[in-house]
């Protein structure tokens, strides 16, 4: 199964490199991955960071948009994966996260949605909030 990961970004240079690394590391685990970046016309170093990844990013859309939902929809229009998801430009995937997604959908082909625990961390990677994701664990 191919997974399309859409990353909406606007002036997210502070975290964008780490986000893209966490997405692209999923390929190293054997995931058939399509990486799509939708940048809303950033004025920081975001485009330089995106360019540095070269051909590892499958689609780059850089134009003004009407916010994150608009950017995600733009990405979905070009996505070709069997599974669609997005990861904001200040978020990270855990190692092998998308491998587990592929496995979950393979085991449950009748399901349409998959999600997991998502710790809220600070810039040092330290978890700072627990309660916000509690509903996902019940």
Short mmCIF file of N, CA and C in Angstrom, two decimals:
data_model
loop_
_atom_site.label_atom_id
_atom_site.label_comp_id
_atom_site.label_asym_id
_atom_site.label_seq_id
_atom_site.Cartn_x
_atom_site.Cartn_y
_atom_site.Cartn_z
N UNK A 1 0.83 -1.19 0.00
CA UNK A 1 0.00 0.00 0.00
C UNK A 1 0.87 1.24 0.00
N UNK A 2 0.52 2.17 -0.82
CA UNK A 2 1.24 3.43 -0.91
C UNK A 2 0.58 4.46 0.02
N UNK A 3 1.41 5.20 0.76
CA UNK A 3 0.92 6.23 1.66
C UNK A 3 1.36 7.60 1.14
N UNK A 4 0.41 8.49 1.00
CA UNK A 4 0.70 9.89 0.67
C UNK A 4 0.66 10.70 1.94
N UNK A 5 1.78 11.35 2.26
CA UNK A 5 1.86 12.21 3.44
C UNK A 5 1.92 13.66 2.97
N UNK A 6 0.96 14.42 3.39
CA UNK A 6 0.86 15.83 3.03
C UNK A 6 1.32 16.65 4.24
N UNK A 7 2.25 17.56 4.00
CA UNK A 7 2.71 18.44 5.07
C UNK A 7 2.41 19.88 4.68
N UNK A 8 1.39 20.47 5.32
CA UNK A 8 1.14 21.89 5.11
C UNK A 8 2.16 22.69 5.91
N UNK A 9 2.62 23.78 5.33
CA UNK A 9 3.63 24.58 6.00
C UNK A 9 3.43 26.05 5.68
N UNK A 10 3.64 26.88 6.68
CA UNK A 10 3.74 28.32 6.47
C UNK A 10 4.70 28.86 7.52
N UNK A 11 5.84 29.31 7.09
CA UNK A 11 6.86 29.86 7.97
C UNK A 11 7.20 28.90 9.12
N UNK A 12 7.34 27.63 8.79
CA UNK A 12 7.62 26.62 9.79
C UNK A 12 9.07 26.16 9.82
N UNK A 13 9.98 27.01 9.37
CA UNK A 13 11.39 26.62 9.24
C UNK A 13 11.99 26.07 10.53
N UNK A 14 11.54 26.55 11.67
CA UNK A 14 12.13 26.11 12.94
C UNK A 14 12.02 24.61 13.16
N UNK A 15 10.97 23.99 12.63
CA UNK A 15 10.74 22.56 12.86
C UNK A 15 10.69 21.74 11.58
N UNK A 16 10.64 22.39 10.44
CA UNK A 16 10.38 21.70 9.18
C UNK A 16 11.39 20.62 8.84
N UNK A 17 12.67 20.87 9.04
CA UNK A 17 13.69 19.86 8.71
C UNK A 17 13.46 18.57 9.49
N UNK A 18 13.22 18.69 10.79
CA UNK A 18 12.98 17.50 11.61
C UNK A 18 11.70 16.79 11.18
N UNK A 19 10.68 17.55 10.83
CA UNK A 19 9.43 16.95 10.36
C UNK A 19 9.68 16.14 9.10
N UNK A 20 10.34 16.74 8.12
CA UNK A 20 10.58 16.05 6.86
C UNK A 20 11.47 14.83 7.05
N UNK A 21 12.47 14.93 7.92
CA UNK A 21 13.30 13.76 8.21
C UNK A 21 12.47 12.63 8.80
N UNK A 22 11.53 12.97 9.69
CA UNK A 22 10.70 11.92 10.30
C UNK A 22 9.78 11.27 9.27
N UNK A 23 9.33 12.04 8.30
CA UNK A 23 8.50 11.48 7.22
C UNK A 23 9.35 10.59 6.33
N UNK A 24 10.47 11.10 5.87
CA UNK A 24 11.28 10.37 4.90
C UNK A 24 11.94 9.14 5.50
N UNK A 25 12.16 9.12 6.81
CA UNK A 25 12.70 7.93 7.46
C UNK A 25 11.74 6.75 7.38
N UNK A 26 10.48 7.02 7.15
CA UNK A 26 9.50 5.94 7.01
C UNK A 26 9.82 5.10 5.78
N UNK A 27 10.41 5.70 4.75
CA UNK A 27 10.82 4.94 3.55
C UNK A 27 11.89 3.91 3.90
N UNK A 28 12.78 4.27 4.81
CA UNK A 28 13.85 3.35 5.21
C UNK A 28 13.29 2.09 5.84
N UNK A 29 12.09 2.17 6.36
CA UNK A 29 11.44 1.01 6.97
C UNK A 29 10.62 0.23 5.94
N UNK A 30 10.72 0.62 4.66
CA UNK A 30 10.06 -0.14 3.61
C UNK A 30 8.70 0.39 3.20
N UNK A 31 8.30 1.55 3.67
CA UNK A 31 6.99 2.11 3.32
C UNK A 31 7.07 2.74 1.93
N UNK A 32 6.09 2.40 1.09
CA UNK A 32 5.95 3.05 -0.22
C UNK A 32 5.32 4.40 0.05
N UNK A 33 6.13 5.44 -0.02
CA UNK A 33 5.76 6.76 0.50
C UNK A 33 5.78 7.81 -0.60
N UNK A 34 4.75 8.62 -0.62
CA UNK A 34 4.71 9.81 -1.46
C UNK A 34 4.72 11.01 -0.52
N UNK A 35 5.74 11.86 -0.64
CA UNK A 35 5.90 13.02 0.24
C UNK A 35 5.46 14.27 -0.51
N UNK A 36 4.48 14.96 0.05
CA UNK A 36 3.90 16.16 -0.57
C UNK A 36 4.01 17.32 0.42
N UNK A 37 4.64 18.41 -0.02
CA UNK A 37 4.75 19.60 0.81
C UNK A 37 3.91 20.70 0.16
N UNK A 38 3.04 21.32 0.95
CA UNK A 38 2.25 22.44 0.46
C UNK A 38 2.61 23.65 1.32
N UNK A 39 3.39 24.55 0.73
CA UNK A 39 3.86 25.73 1.43
C UNK A 39 3.01 26.93 1.02
N UNK A 40 2.52 27.64 1.99
CA UNK A 40 1.62 28.76 1.73
C UNK A 40 2.28 30.07 1.39
N UNK A 41 3.50 30.02 0.85
CA UNK A 41 4.19 31.25 0.50
C UNK A 41 5.06 31.77 1.64
N UNK A 42 5.75 30.87 2.30
CA UNK A 42 6.57 31.23 3.46
C UNK A 42 7.60 32.31 3.11
N UNK A 43 7.89 33.14 4.11
CA UNK A 43 8.91 34.19 3.95
C UNK A 43 10.14 33.90 4.81
N UNK A 44 10.15 32.77 5.49
CA UNK A 44 11.32 32.38 6.28
C UNK A 44 12.18 31.43 5.43
N UNK A 45 12.97 30.60 6.04
CA UNK A 45 13.87 29.69 5.32
C UNK A 45 13.20 28.39 4.89
N UNK A 46 11.89 28.29 4.99
CA UNK A 46 11.19 27.04 4.67
C UNK A 46 11.51 26.52 3.28
N UNK A 47 11.47 27.37 2.27
CA UNK A 47 11.72 26.90 0.90
C UNK A 47 13.15 26.41 0.72
N UNK A 48 14.11 27.01 1.39
CA UNK A 48 15.49 26.53 1.34
C UNK A 48 15.58 25.13 1.94
N UNK A 49 14.89 24.91 3.04
CA UNK A 49 14.88 23.59 3.68
C UNK A 49 14.24 22.58 2.75
N UNK A 50 13.12 22.92 2.16
CA UNK A 50 12.43 22.01 1.24
C UNK A 50 13.33 21.67 0.06
N UNK A 51 13.96 22.68 -0.54
CA UNK A 51 14.86 22.45 -1.69
C UNK A 51 16.02 21.54 -1.32
N UNK A 52 16.51 21.62 -0.09
CA UNK A 52 17.65 20.81 0.35
C UNK A 52 17.34 19.32 0.31
N UNK A 53 16.07 18.96 0.38
CA UNK A 53 15.69 17.54 0.32
C UNK A 53 15.60 17.02 -1.11
N UNK A 54 15.65 17.91 -2.08
CA UNK A 54 15.70 17.53 -3.49
C UNK A 54 14.60 16.58 -3.90
N UNK A 55 14.99 15.53 -4.61
CA UNK A 55 14.05 14.58 -5.18
C UNK A 55 13.39 13.67 -4.15
N UNK A 56 13.81 13.74 -2.89
CA UNK A 56 13.16 12.93 -1.86
C UNK A 56 11.72 13.37 -1.63
N UNK A 57 11.43 14.62 -1.99
CA UNK A 57 10.06 15.13 -1.89
C UNK A 57 9.43 14.99 -3.26
N UNK A 58 8.29 14.32 -3.31
CA UNK A 58 7.65 14.01 -4.59
C UNK A 58 6.92 15.18 -5.21
N UNK A 59 6.27 16.00 -4.40
CA UNK A 59 5.52 17.15 -4.89
C UNK A 59 5.73 18.32 -3.95
N UNK A 60 6.02 19.48 -4.53
CA UNK A 60 6.09 20.71 -3.75
C UNK A 60 5.14 21.71 -4.40
N UNK A 61 4.22 22.19 -3.62
CA UNK A 61 3.31 23.25 -4.05
C UNK A 61 3.65 24.45 -3.18
N UNK A 62 4.02 25.55 -3.80
CA UNK A 62 4.36 26.75 -3.03
C UNK A 62 3.60 27.93 -3.62
N UNK A 63 2.55 28.30 -2.91
CA UNK A 63 1.70 29.41 -3.35
C UNK A 63 0.83 29.82 -2.16
N UNK A 64 0.36 31.03 -2.15
CA UNK A 64 -0.52 31.44 -1.06
C UNK A 64 -1.75 30.53 -0.97
N UNK A 65 -2.20 30.31 0.25
CA UNK A 65 -3.40 29.51 0.44
C UNK A 65 -4.27 30.16 1.51
N UNK A 66 -5.36 29.51 1.83
CA UNK A 66 -6.29 30.04 2.83
C UNK A 66 -6.20 29.27 4.14
N UNK A 67 -4.99 28.88 4.52
CA UNK A 67 -4.79 28.21 5.78
C UNK A 67 -4.55 26.72 5.65
N UNK A 68 -4.35 26.05 6.78
CA UNK A 68 -3.98 24.63 6.77
C UNK A 68 -4.97 23.72 6.03
N UNK A 69 -6.26 23.92 6.22
CA UNK A 69 -7.23 23.04 5.55
C UNK A 69 -7.13 23.18 4.03
N UNK A 70 -6.97 24.39 3.54
CA UNK A 70 -6.81 24.62 2.11
C UNK A 70 -5.54 23.94 1.61
N UNK A 71 -4.45 24.07 2.35
CA UNK A 71 -3.19 23.44 1.96
C UNK A 71 -3.32 21.93 1.92
N UNK A 72 -3.96 21.35 2.92
CA UNK A 72 -4.15 19.90 2.95
C UNK A 72 -4.99 19.45 1.76
N UNK A 73 -6.04 20.19 1.45
CA UNK A 73 -6.87 19.85 0.29
C UNK A 73 -6.08 19.93 -1.00
N UNK A 74 -5.21 20.93 -1.14
CA UNK A 74 -4.36 21.00 -2.33
C UNK A 74 -3.49 19.76 -2.44
N UNK A 75 -2.93 19.35 -1.33
CA UNK A 75 -2.10 18.15 -1.32
C UNK A 75 -2.89 16.90 -1.68
N UNK A 76 -4.10 16.81 -1.17
CA UNK A 76 -4.93 15.63 -1.47
C UNK A 76 -5.27 15.55 -2.95
N UNK A 77 -5.38 16.70 -3.61
CA UNK A 77 -5.70 16.69 -5.04
C UNK A 77 -4.58 16.09 -5.89
N UNK A 78 -3.34 16.17 -5.42
CA UNK A 78 -2.23 15.58 -6.20
C UNK A 78 -1.79 14.22 -5.66
N UNK A 79 -2.30 13.83 -4.52
CA UNK A 79 -1.89 12.57 -3.89
C UNK A 79 -2.34 11.37 -4.72
N UNK A 80 -1.48 10.35 -4.74
CA UNK A 80 -1.78 9.13 -5.49
C UNK A 80 -1.78 7.89 -4.60
N UNK A 81 -1.63 8.07 -3.30
CA UNK A 81 -1.54 6.93 -2.39
C UNK A 81 -2.86 6.25 -2.13
N UNK A 82 -2.76 5.02 -1.65
CA UNK A 82 -3.94 4.26 -1.21
C UNK A 82 -4.41 4.78 0.15
N UNK A 83 -3.46 5.31 0.91
CA UNK A 83 -3.73 5.86 2.24
C UNK A 83 -3.29 7.32 2.21
N UNK A 84 -4.15 8.20 2.68
CA UNK A 84 -3.85 9.63 2.72
C UNK A 84 -3.72 10.08 4.17
N UNK A 85 -2.71 10.89 4.44
CA UNK A 85 -2.56 11.45 5.78
C UNK A 85 -1.84 12.78 5.69
N UNK A 86 -1.85 13.51 6.78
CA UNK A 86 -1.07 14.73 6.83
C UNK A 86 -0.34 14.80 8.15
N UNK A 87 0.78 15.50 8.08
CA UNK A 87 1.59 15.74 9.26
C UNK A 87 1.99 17.20 9.21
N UNK A 88 1.57 17.96 10.20
CA UNK A 88 1.88 19.39 10.23
C UNK A 88 3.38 19.61 10.32
N UNK A 89 3.82 20.78 9.90
CA UNK A 89 5.26 21.06 9.78
C UNK A 89 5.96 21.24 11.12
N UNK A 90 5.25 21.12 12.22
CA UNK A 90 5.90 21.15 13.52
C UNK A 90 5.63 19.87 14.30
N UNK A 91 5.31 18.79 13.57
CA UNK A 91 5.05 17.49 14.18
C UNK A 91 6.05 16.47 13.65
N UNK A 92 6.12 15.32 14.32
CA UNK A 92 7.05 14.25 13.94
C UNK A 92 6.34 12.91 13.93
N UNK A 93 6.77 12.03 13.03
CA UNK A 93 6.35 10.64 13.09
C UNK A 93 7.36 9.87 13.93
N UNK A 94 6.86 8.96 14.74
CA UNK A 94 7.73 8.04 15.46
C UNK A 94 8.32 7.07 14.45
N UNK A 95 9.49 6.51 14.75
CA UNK A 95 10.06 5.51 13.85
C UNK A 95 9.05 4.37 13.59
N UNK A 96 8.95 3.97 12.35
CA UNK A 96 8.07 2.87 11.92
C UNK A 96 6.58 3.14 12.10
N UNK A 97 6.20 4.38 12.31
CA UNK A 97 4.78 4.69 12.50
C UNK A 97 3.96 4.28 11.28
N UNK A 98 4.45 4.59 10.10
CA UNK A 98 3.66 4.28 8.90
C UNK A 98 3.71 2.80 8.54
N UNK A 99 4.74 2.09 8.97
CA UNK A 99 4.76 0.63 8.82
C UNK A 99 3.59 0.04 9.60
N UNK A 100 3.36 0.56 10.79
CA UNK A 100 2.25 0.06 11.61
C UNK A 100 0.90 0.43 10.99
N UNK A 101 0.84 1.58 10.31
CA UNK A 101 -0.40 1.97 9.62
C UNK A 101 -0.69 0.99 8.50
N UNK A 102 0.31 0.67 7.70
CA UNK A 102 0.13 -0.29 6.60
C UNK A 102 -0.32 -1.64 7.15
N UNK A 103 0.31 -2.08 8.21
CA UNK A 103 -0.07 -3.36 8.83
C UNK A 103 -1.50 -3.33 9.35
N UNK A 104 -1.89 -2.22 9.97
CA UNK A 104 -3.25 -2.11 10.51
C UNK A 104 -4.29 -2.19 9.40
N UNK A 105 -4.06 -1.48 8.31
CA UNK A 105 -5.01 -1.53 7.20
C UNK A 105 -5.00 -2.88 6.50
N UNK A 106 -3.85 -3.55 6.45
CA UNK A 106 -3.80 -4.89 5.85
C UNK A 106 -4.60 -5.89 6.69
N UNK A 107 -4.54 -5.74 8.00
CA UNK A 107 -5.28 -6.64 8.90
C UNK A 107 -6.75 -6.31 8.98
N UNK A 108 -7.11 -5.06 8.68
CA UNK A 108 -8.50 -4.60 8.80
C UNK A 108 -8.89 -3.82 7.54
N UNK A 109 -8.99 -4.48 6.40
CA UNK A 109 -9.26 -3.77 5.15
C UNK A 109 -10.63 -3.10 5.09
N UNK A 110 -11.50 -3.44 6.03
CA UNK A 110 -12.83 -2.82 6.06
C UNK A 110 -12.83 -1.48 6.80
N UNK A 111 -11.71 -1.10 7.38
CA UNK A 111 -11.62 0.14 8.15
C UNK A 111 -11.18 1.30 7.26
N UNK A 112 -11.59 2.51 7.63
CA UNK A 112 -11.29 3.69 6.84
C UNK A 112 -10.42 4.70 7.58
N UNK A 113 -10.17 4.50 8.87
CA UNK A 113 -9.45 5.48 9.67
C UNK A 113 -8.49 4.77 10.61
N UNK A 114 -7.33 5.34 10.77
CA UNK A 114 -6.34 4.78 11.68
C UNK A 114 -5.66 5.93 12.40
N UNK A 115 -5.47 5.81 13.70
CA UNK A 115 -4.74 6.83 14.45
C UNK A 115 -4.10 6.17 15.65
N UNK A 116 -3.17 6.88 16.24
CA UNK A 116 -2.47 6.35 17.40
C UNK A 116 -2.19 7.44 18.40
N UNK A 117 -1.52 7.07 19.46
CA UNK A 117 -1.17 8.02 20.50
C UNK A 117 -0.20 9.05 19.94
N UNK A 118 -0.41 10.30 20.29
CA UNK A 118 0.48 11.36 19.81
C UNK A 118 0.89 12.23 20.98
N UNK A 119 2.08 11.98 21.50
CA UNK A 119 2.54 12.80 22.62
C UNK A 119 2.77 14.24 22.18
N UNK A 120 2.49 15.15 23.07
CA UNK A 120 2.71 16.58 22.83
C UNK A 120 4.05 16.91 23.49
N UNK A 121 5.02 17.34 22.68
CA UNK A 121 6.37 17.56 23.18
C UNK A 121 6.81 19.00 22.95
N UNK A 122 7.84 19.40 23.70
CA UNK A 122 8.42 20.72 23.49
C UNK A 122 9.58 20.62 22.51
N UNK A 123 10.30 21.72 22.32
CA UNK A 123 11.39 21.74 21.33
C UNK A 123 12.54 20.80 21.68
N UNK A 124 12.59 20.30 22.91
CA UNK A 124 13.62 19.34 23.32
C UNK A 124 13.15 17.90 23.22
N UNK A 125 11.91 17.70 22.80
CA UNK A 125 11.36 16.35 22.70
C UNK A 125 10.78 15.82 24.00
N UNK A 126 10.69 16.67 25.01
CA UNK A 126 10.13 16.26 26.30
C UNK A 126 8.61 16.39 26.25
N UNK A 127 7.90 15.34 26.68
CA UNK A 127 6.45 15.38 26.67
C UNK A 127 5.96 16.42 27.68
N UNK A 128 5.06 17.29 27.22
CA UNK A 128 4.59 18.38 28.07
C UNK A 128 3.11 18.31 28.40
N UNK A 129 2.36 17.50 27.66
CA UNK A 129 0.92 17.38 27.91
C UNK A 129 0.49 15.96 27.67
N UNK A 130 -0.25 15.40 28.60
CA UNK A 130 -0.71 14.02 28.47
C UNK A 130 -2.19 13.94 28.14
N UNK A 131 -2.99 14.74 28.76
CA UNK A 131 -4.45 14.60 28.69
C UNK A 131 -5.06 14.81 27.32
N UNK A 132 -4.43 15.59 26.46
CA UNK A 132 -5.05 15.94 25.19
C UNK A 132 -5.29 14.73 24.29
N UNK A 133 -4.52 13.67 24.46
CA UNK A 133 -4.69 12.49 23.60
C UNK A 133 -5.37 11.32 24.33
N UNK A 134 -5.85 11.53 25.52
CA UNK A 134 -6.45 10.45 26.29
C UNK A 134 -7.62 9.77 25.57
N UNK A 135 -8.43 10.54 24.86
CA UNK A 135 -9.59 9.96 24.20
C UNK A 135 -9.18 8.90 23.20
N UNK A 136 -7.97 8.96 22.68
CA UNK A 136 -7.51 8.01 21.68
C UNK A 136 -7.13 6.67 22.29
N UNK A 137 -6.96 6.63 23.60
CA UNK A 137 -6.51 5.41 24.25
C UNK A 137 -7.64 4.62 24.89
N UNK A 138 -8.86 5.11 24.80
CA UNK A 138 -10.00 4.44 25.46
C UNK A 138 -10.68 3.47 24.54
#
